[in-house]
PDB file of C-alpha atoms in Angstrom:
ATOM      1  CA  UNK R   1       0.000   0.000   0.000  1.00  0.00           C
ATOM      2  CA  UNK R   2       2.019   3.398  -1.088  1.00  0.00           C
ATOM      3  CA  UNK R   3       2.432   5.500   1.498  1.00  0.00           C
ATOM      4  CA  UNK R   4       1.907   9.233   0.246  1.00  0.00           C
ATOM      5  CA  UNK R   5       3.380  11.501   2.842  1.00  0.00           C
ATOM      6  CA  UNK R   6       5.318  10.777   5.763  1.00  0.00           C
ATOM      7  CA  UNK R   7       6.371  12.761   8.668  1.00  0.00           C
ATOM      8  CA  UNK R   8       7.572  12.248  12.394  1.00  0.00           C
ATOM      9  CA  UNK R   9       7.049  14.721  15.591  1.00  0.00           C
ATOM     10  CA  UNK R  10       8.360  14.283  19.211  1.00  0.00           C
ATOM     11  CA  UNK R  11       6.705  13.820  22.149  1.00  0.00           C
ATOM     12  CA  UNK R  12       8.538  15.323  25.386  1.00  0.00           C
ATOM     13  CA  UNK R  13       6.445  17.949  26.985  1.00  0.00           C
ATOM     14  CA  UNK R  14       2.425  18.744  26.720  1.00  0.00           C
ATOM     15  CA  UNK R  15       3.263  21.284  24.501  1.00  0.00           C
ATOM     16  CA  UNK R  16       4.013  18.314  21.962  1.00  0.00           C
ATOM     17  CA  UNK R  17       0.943  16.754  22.960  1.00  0.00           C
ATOM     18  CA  UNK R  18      -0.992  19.756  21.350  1.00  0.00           C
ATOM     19  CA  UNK R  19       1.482  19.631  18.295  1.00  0.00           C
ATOM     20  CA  UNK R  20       0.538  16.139  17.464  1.00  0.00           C
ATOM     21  CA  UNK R  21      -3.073  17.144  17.777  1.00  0.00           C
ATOM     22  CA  UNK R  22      -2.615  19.656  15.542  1.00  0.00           C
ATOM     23  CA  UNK R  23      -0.699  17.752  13.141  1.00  0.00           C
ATOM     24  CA  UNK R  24      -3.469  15.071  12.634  1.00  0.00           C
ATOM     25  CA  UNK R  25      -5.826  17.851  12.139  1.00  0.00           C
ATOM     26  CA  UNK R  26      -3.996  19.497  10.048  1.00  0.00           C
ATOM     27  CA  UNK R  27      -3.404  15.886   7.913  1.00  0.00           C
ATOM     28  CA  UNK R  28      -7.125  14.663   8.322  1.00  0.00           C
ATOM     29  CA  UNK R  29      -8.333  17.712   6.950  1.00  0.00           C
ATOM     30  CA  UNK R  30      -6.063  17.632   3.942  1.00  0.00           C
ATOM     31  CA  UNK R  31      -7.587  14.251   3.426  1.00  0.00           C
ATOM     32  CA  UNK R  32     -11.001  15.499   3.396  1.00  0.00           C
ATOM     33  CA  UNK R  33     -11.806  13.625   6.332  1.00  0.00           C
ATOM     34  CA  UNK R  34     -15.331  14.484   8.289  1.00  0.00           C
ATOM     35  CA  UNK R  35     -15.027  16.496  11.180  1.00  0.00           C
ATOM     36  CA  UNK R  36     -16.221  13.997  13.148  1.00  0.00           C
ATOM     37  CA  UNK R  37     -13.779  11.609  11.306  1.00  0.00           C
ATOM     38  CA  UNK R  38     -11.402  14.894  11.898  1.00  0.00           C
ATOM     39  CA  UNK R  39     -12.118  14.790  15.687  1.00  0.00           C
ATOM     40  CA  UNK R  40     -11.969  10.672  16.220  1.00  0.00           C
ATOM     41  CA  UNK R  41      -8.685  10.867  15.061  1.00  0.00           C
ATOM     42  CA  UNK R  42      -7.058  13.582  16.811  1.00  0.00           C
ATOM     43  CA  UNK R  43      -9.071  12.220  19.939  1.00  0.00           C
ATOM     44  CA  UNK R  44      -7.020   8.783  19.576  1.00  0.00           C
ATOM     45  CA  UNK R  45      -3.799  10.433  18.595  1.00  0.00           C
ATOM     46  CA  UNK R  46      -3.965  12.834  21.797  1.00  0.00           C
ATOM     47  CA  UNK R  47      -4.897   9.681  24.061  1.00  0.00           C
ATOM     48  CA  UNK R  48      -1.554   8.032  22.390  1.00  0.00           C
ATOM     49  CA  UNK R  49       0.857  10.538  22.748  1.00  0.00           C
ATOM     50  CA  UNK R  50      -0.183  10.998  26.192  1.00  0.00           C
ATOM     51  CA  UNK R  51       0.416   7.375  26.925  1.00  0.00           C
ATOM     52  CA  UNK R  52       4.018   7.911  25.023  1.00  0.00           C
ATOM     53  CA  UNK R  53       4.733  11.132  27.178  1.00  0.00           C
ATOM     54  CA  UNK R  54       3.688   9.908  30.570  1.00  0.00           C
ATOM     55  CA  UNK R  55       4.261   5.689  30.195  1.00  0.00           C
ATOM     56  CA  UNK R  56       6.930   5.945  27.930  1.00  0.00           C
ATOM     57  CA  UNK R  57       8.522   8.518  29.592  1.00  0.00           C
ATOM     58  CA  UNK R  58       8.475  10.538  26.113  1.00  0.00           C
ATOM     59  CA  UNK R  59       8.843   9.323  22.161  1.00  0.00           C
ATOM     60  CA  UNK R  60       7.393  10.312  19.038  1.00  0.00           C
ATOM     61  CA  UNK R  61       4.937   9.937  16.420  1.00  0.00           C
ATOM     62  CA  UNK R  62       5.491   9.023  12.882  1.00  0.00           C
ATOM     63  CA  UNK R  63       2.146  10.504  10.310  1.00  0.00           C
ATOM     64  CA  UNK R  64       1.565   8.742   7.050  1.00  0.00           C
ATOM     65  CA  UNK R  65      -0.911   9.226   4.467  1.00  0.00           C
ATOM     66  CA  UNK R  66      -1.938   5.966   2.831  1.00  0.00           C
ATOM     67  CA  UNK R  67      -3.932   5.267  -0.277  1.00  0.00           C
ATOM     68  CA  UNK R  68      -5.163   2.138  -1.897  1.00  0.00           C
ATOM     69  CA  UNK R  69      -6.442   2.113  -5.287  1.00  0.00           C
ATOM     70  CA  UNK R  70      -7.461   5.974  -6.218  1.00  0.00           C
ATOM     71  CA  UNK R  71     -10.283   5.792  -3.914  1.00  0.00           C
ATOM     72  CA  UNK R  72      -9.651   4.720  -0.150  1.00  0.00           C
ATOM     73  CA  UNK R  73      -7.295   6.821   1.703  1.00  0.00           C
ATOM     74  CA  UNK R  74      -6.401   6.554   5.087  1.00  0.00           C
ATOM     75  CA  UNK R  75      -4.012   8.183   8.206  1.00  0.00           C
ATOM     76  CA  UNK R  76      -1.751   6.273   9.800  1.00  0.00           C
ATOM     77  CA  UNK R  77       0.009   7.063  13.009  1.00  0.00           C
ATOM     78  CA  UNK R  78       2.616   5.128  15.102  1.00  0.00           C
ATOM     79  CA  UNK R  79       3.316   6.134  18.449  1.00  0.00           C
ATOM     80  CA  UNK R  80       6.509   4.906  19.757  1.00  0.00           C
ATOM     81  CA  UNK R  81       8.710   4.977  22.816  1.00  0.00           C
ATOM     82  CA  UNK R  82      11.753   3.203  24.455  1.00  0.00           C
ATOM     83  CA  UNK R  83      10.137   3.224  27.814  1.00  0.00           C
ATOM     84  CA  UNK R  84       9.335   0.556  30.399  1.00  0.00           C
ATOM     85  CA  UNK R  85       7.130  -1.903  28.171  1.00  0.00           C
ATOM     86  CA  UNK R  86       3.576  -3.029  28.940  1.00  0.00           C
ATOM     87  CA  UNK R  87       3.891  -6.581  30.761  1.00  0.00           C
ATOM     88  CA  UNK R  88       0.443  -7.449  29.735  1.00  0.00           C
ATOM     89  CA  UNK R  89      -0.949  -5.915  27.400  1.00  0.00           C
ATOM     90  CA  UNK R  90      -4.195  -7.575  27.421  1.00  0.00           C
ATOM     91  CA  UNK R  91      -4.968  -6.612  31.110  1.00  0.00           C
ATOM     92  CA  UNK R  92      -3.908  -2.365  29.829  1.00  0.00           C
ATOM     93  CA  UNK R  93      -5.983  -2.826  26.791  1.00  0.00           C
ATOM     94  CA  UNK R  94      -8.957  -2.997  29.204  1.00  0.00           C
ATOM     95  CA  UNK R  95     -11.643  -0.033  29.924  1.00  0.00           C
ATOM     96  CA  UNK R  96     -10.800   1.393  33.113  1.00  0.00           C
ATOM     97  CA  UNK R  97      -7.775  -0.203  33.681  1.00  0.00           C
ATOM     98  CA  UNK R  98      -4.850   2.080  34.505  1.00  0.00           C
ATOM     99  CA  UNK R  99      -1.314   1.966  36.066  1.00  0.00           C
ATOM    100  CA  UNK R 100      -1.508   6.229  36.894  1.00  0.00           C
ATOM    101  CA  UNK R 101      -4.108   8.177  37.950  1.00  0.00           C
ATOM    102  CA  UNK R 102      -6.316   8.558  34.877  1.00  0.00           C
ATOM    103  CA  UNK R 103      -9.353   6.621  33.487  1.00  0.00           C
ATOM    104  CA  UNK R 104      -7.715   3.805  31.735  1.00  0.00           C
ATOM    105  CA  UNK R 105      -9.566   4.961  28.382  1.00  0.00           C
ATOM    106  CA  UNK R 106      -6.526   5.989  26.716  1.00  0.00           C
ATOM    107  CA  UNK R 107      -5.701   2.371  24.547  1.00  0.00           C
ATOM    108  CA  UNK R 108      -9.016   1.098  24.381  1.00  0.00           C
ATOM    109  CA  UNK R 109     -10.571   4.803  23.536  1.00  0.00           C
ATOM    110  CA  UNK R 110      -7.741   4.773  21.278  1.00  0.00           C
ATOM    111  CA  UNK R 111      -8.479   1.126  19.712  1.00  0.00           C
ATOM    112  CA  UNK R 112     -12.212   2.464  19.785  1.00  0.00           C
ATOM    113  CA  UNK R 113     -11.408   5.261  17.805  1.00  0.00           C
ATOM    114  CA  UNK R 114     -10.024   3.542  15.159  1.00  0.00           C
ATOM    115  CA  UNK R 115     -10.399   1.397  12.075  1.00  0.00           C
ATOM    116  CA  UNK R 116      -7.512  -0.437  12.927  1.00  0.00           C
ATOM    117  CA  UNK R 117      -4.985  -0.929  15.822  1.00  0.00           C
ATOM    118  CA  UNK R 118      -1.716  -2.174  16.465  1.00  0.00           C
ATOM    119  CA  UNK R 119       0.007  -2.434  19.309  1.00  0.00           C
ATOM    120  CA  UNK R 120       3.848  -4.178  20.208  1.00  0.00           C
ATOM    121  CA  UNK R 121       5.635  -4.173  23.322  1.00  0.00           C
ATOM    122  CA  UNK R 122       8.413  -5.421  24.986  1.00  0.00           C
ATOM    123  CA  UNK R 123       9.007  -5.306  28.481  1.00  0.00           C
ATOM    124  CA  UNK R 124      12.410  -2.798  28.970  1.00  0.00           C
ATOM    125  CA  UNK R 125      12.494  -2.469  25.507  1.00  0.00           C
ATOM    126  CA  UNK R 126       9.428  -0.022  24.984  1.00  0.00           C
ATOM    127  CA  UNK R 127       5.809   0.458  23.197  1.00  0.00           C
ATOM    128  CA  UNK R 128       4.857   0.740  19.978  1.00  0.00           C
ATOM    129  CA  UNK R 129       1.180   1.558  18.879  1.00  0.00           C
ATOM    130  CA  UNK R 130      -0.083   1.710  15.018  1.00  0.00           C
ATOM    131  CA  UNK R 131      -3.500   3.188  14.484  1.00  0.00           C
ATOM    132  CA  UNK R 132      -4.976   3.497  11.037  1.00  0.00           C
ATOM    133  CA  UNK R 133      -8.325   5.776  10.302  1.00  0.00           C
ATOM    134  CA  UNK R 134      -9.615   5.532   6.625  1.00  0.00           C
ATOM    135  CA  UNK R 135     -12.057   7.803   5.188  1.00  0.00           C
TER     136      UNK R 135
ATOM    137  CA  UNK Z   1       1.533  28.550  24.972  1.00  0.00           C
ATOM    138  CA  UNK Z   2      -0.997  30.057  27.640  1.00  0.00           C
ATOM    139  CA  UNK Z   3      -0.534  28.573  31.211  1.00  0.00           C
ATOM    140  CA  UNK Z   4      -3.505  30.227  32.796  1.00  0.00           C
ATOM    141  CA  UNK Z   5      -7.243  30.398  31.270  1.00  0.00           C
ATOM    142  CA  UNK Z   6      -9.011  33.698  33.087  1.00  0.00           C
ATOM    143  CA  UNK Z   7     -11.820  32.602  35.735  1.00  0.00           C
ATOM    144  CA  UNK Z   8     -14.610  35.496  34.849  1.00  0.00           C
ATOM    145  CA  UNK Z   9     -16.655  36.217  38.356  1.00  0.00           C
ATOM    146  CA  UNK Z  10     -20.284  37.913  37.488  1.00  0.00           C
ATOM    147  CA  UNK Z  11     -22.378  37.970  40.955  1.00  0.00           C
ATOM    148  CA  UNK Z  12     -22.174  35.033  42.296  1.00  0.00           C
ATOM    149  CA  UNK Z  13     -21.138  32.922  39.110  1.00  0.00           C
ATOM    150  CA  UNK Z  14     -17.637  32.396  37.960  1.00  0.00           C
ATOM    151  CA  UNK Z  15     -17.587  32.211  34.314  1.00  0.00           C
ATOM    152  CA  UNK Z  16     -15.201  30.017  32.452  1.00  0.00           C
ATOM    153  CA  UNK Z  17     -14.516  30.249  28.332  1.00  0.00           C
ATOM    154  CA  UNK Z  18     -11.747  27.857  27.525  1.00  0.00           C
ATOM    155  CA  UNK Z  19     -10.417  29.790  24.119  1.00  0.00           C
ATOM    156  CA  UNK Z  20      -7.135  28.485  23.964  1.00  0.00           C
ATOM    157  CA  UNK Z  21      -5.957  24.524  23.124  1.00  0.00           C
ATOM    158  CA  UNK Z  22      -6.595  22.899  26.158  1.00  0.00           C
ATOM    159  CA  UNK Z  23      -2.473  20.874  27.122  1.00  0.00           C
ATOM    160  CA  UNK Z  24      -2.378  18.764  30.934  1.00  0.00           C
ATOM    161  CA  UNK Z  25      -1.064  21.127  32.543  1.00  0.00           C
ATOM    162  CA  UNK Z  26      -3.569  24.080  31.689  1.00  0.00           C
ATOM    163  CA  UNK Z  27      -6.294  21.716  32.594  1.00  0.00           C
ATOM    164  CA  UNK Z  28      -5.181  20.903  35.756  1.00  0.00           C
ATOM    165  CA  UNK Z  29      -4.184  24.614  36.751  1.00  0.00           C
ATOM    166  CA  UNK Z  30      -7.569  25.557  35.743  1.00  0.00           C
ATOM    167  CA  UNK Z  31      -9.123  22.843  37.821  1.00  0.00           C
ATOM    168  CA  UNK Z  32      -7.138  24.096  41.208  1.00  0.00           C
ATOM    169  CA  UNK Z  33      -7.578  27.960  40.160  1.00  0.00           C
ATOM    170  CA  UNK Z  34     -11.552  27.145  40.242  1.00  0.00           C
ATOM    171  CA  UNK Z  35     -11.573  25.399  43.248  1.00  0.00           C
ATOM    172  CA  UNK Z  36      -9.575  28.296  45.372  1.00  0.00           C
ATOM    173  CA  UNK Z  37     -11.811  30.616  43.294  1.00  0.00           C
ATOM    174  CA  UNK Z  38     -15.245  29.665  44.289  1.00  0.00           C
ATOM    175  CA  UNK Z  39     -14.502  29.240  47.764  1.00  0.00           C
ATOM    176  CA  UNK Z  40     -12.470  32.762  47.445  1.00  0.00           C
ATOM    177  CA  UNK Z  41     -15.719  34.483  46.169  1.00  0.00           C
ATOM    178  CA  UNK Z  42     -18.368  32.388  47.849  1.00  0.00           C
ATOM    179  CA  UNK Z  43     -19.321  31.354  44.517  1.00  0.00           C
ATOM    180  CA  UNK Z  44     -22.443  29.482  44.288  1.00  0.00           C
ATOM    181  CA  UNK Z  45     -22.352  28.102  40.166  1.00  0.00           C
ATOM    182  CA  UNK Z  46     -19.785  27.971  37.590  1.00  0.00           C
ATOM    183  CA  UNK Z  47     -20.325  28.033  34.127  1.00  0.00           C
ATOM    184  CA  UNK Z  48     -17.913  26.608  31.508  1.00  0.00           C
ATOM    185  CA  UNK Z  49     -17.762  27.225  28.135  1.00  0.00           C
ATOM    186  CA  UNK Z  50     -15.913  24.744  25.796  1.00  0.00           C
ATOM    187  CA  UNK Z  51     -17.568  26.024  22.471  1.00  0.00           C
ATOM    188  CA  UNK Z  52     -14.193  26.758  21.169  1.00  0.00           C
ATOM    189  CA  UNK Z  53     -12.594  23.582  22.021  1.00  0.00           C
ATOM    190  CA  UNK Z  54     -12.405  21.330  18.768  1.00  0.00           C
ATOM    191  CA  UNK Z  55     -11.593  17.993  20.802  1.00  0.00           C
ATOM    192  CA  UNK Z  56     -12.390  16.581  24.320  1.00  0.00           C
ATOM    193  CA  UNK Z  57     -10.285  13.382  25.102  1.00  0.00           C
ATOM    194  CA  UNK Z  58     -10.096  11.933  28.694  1.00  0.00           C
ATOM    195  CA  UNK Z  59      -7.799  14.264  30.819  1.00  0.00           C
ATOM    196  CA  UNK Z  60     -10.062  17.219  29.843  1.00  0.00           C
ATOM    197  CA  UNK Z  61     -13.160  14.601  30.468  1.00  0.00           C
ATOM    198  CA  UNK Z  62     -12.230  13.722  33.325  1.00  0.00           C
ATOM    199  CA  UNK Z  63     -10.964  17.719  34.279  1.00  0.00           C
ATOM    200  CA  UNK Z  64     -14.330  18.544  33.616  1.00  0.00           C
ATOM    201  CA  UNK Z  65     -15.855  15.896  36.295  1.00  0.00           C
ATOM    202  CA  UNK Z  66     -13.487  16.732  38.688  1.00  0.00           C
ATOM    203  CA  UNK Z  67     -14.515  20.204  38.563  1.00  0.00           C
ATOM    204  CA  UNK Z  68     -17.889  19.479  38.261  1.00  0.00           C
ATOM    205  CA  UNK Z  69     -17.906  17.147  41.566  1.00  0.00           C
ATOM    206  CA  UNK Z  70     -15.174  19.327  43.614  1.00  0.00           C
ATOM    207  CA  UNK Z  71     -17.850  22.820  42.998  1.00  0.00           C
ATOM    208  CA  UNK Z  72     -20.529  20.213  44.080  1.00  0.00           C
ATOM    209  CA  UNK Z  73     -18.832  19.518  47.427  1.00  0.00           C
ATOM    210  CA  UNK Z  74     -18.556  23.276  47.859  1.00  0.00           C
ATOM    211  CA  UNK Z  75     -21.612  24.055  46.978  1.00  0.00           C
ATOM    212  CA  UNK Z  76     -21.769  25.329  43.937  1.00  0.00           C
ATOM    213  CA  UNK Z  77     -23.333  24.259  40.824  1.00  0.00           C
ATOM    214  CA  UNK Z  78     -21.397  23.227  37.298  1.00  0.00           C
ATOM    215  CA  UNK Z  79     -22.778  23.465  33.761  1.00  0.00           C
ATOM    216  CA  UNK Z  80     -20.538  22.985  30.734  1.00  0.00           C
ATOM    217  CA  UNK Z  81     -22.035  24.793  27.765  1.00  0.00           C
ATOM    218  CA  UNK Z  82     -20.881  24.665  23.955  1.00  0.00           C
ATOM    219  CA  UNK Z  83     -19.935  21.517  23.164  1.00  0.00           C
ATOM    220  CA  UNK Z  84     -19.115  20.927  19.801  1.00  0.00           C
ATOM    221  CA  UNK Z  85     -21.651  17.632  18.373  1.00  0.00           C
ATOM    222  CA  UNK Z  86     -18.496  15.997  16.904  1.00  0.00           C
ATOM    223  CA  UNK Z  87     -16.572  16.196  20.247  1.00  0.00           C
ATOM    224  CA  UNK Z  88     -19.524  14.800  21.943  1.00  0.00           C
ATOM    225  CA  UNK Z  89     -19.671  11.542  19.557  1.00  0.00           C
ATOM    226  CA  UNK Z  90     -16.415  10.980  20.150  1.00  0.00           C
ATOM    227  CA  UNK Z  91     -16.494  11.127  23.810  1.00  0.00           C
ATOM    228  CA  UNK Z  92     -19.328   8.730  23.768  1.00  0.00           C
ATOM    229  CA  UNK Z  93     -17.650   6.246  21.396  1.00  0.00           C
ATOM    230  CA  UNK Z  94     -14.388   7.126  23.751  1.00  0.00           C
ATOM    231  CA  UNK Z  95     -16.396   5.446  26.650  1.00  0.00           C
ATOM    232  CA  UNK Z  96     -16.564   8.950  28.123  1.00  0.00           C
ATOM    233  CA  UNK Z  97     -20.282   9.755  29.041  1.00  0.00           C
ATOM    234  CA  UNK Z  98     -19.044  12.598  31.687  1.00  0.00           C
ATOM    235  CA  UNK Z  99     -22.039  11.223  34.019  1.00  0.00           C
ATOM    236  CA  UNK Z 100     -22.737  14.081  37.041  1.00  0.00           C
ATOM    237  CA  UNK Z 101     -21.806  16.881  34.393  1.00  0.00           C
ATOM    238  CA  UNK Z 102     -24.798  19.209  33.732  1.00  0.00           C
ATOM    239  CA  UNK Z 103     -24.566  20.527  30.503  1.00  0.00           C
ATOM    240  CA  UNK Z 104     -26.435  23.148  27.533  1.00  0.00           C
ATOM    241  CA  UNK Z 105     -26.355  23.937  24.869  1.00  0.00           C
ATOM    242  CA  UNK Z 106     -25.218  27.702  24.637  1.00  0.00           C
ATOM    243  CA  UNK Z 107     -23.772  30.157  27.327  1.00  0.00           C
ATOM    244  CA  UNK Z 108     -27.402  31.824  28.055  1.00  0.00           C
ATOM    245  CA  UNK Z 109     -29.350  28.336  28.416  1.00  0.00           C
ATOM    246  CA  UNK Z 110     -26.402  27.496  30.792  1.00  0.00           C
ATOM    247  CA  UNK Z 111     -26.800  31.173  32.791  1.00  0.00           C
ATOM    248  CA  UNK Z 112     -30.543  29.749  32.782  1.00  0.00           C
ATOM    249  CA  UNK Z 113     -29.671  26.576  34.433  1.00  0.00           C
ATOM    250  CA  UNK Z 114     -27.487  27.396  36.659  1.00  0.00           C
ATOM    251  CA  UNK Z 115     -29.627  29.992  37.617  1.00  0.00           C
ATOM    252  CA  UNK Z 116     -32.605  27.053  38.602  1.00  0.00           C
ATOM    253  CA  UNK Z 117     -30.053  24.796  40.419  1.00  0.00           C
ATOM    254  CA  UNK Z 118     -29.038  27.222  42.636  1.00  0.00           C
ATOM    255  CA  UNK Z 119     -32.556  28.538  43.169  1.00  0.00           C
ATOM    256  CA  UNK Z 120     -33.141  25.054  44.346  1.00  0.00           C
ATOM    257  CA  UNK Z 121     -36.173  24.398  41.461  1.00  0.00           C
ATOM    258  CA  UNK Z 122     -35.966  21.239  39.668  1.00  0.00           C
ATOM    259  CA  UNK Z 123     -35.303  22.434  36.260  1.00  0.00           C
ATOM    260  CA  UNK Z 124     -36.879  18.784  35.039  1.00  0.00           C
ATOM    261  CA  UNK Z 125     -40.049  19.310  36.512  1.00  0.00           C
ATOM    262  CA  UNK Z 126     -42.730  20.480  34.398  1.00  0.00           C
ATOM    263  CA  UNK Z 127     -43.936  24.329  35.956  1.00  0.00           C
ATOM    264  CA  UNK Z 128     -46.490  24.729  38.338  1.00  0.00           C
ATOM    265  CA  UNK Z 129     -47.898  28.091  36.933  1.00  0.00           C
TER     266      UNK Z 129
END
């Protein structure tokens, strides 16, 4: 699947946080996306690079516009961080659950949010979450 | 970037209008600056307008509970007004349904509102007159 555009931001500070939000605006609007596909997206990818900021202890995000065929076009984000690793990832991928002090909505939100979802991680070695939106 | 949002105080309402992108931080200053604030001006409702903000995710969500239940143990009433429809699909389909937030749709029917609870009417039930 050719992959139109690519681009990568950190994560490190809150301030990034709102970047990458921006960013996947910015990206899902050039793709015509709804607003409300607009909004799902940079919902999930705000959830994610919080996860990378304050789990991974900081990271980044890599943007890619996808197409397949002329028709079907899609974003595709990977978060990614060298942090601690998720030792089960089933148990984080559940509503509610949550290691900090939040709502344990960011992954599943995140998973929610999307039309598809990725996620790889290796304890000490760090996270890495794919999420994919087509229009 | 901002690190303060202004608190607004009009009689015995503080008025909120989030105008800027909402980062952690700003959210969770705002939530502590409203707390000190409504016990600071006796405050009895605080209104919160989030028309402006293009995207609600879970640490504003749950910002906005926090508030809403921290003004409720002081005694004051919260409404959140504005909300954009696609933010609040996406908080639904997030698994965010902000339950013990009052909200409305625009700053006046919030004013309204706010107005009732702290009046002690019901604002559900159906007028006597």
């Amino acid at each position: 699947m050719p992959t139109i555009k690519t681009d990568a931001l950190p994560i490190r500070s809150d301030e990034d946080v709102v970047r990458v939000r921006q960013k996947v605006r910015q990206w899902a609007t050039e793709l015509s996306f709804s607003l409300v596909e607009q909004t799902k997206v940079v919902t999930a990818a705000s959830e994610l690079a919080r996860n990378t900021l304050v789990h991974g202890g900081g990271g980044e995000v890599t943007l890619e516009t996808l197409a397949e065929g002329t028709k079907r076009k899609g974003l595709r984000l990977t978060f990614q961080d060298r942090g601690p690793g998720i030792p089960n990832i089933e148990r984080a991928m559940t509503e509610g659950y949550t290691t900090g002090d939040g709502l344990g909505l960011g992954l599943s939100g995140a998973r929610r949010l999307s039309s598809e979802f990725d996620i790889h991680s290796e304890v000490g070695v760090g996270t890495s979450v794919t999420i994919t939106r087509w229009k | 970037m901002a690190d303060r949002i202004p608190i607004l105080r009009m009689g015995d309402c503080l008025l909120v209008s989030v105008q800027v992108e909402m980062h952690d931080q700003l959210a969770l200053t705002l939530q502590n600056d409203l707390t000190e604030k409504i016990v600071a001006a006796r405050a009895k409702g605080v209104l919160i307008d989030i028309s402006v903000l293009e995207m609600v995710d879970s640490f504003i969500g749950r910002m906005l509970g926090n508030i809403a239940s921290m003004s409720k143990v002081l005694d004051a009433e919260t409404v959140v007004v504005g909300m954009q429809p696609a933010v609040a699909i996406t908080l639904v389909e997030l698994g965010m349904e902000l339950p013990g937030i009052r909200t409305a749709l625009d700053v006046e029917s919030g004013m309204e509102l706010i107005r009732e609870l702290i009046d002690g009417q019901d604002p559900d039930a159906d007028d006597q007159d």
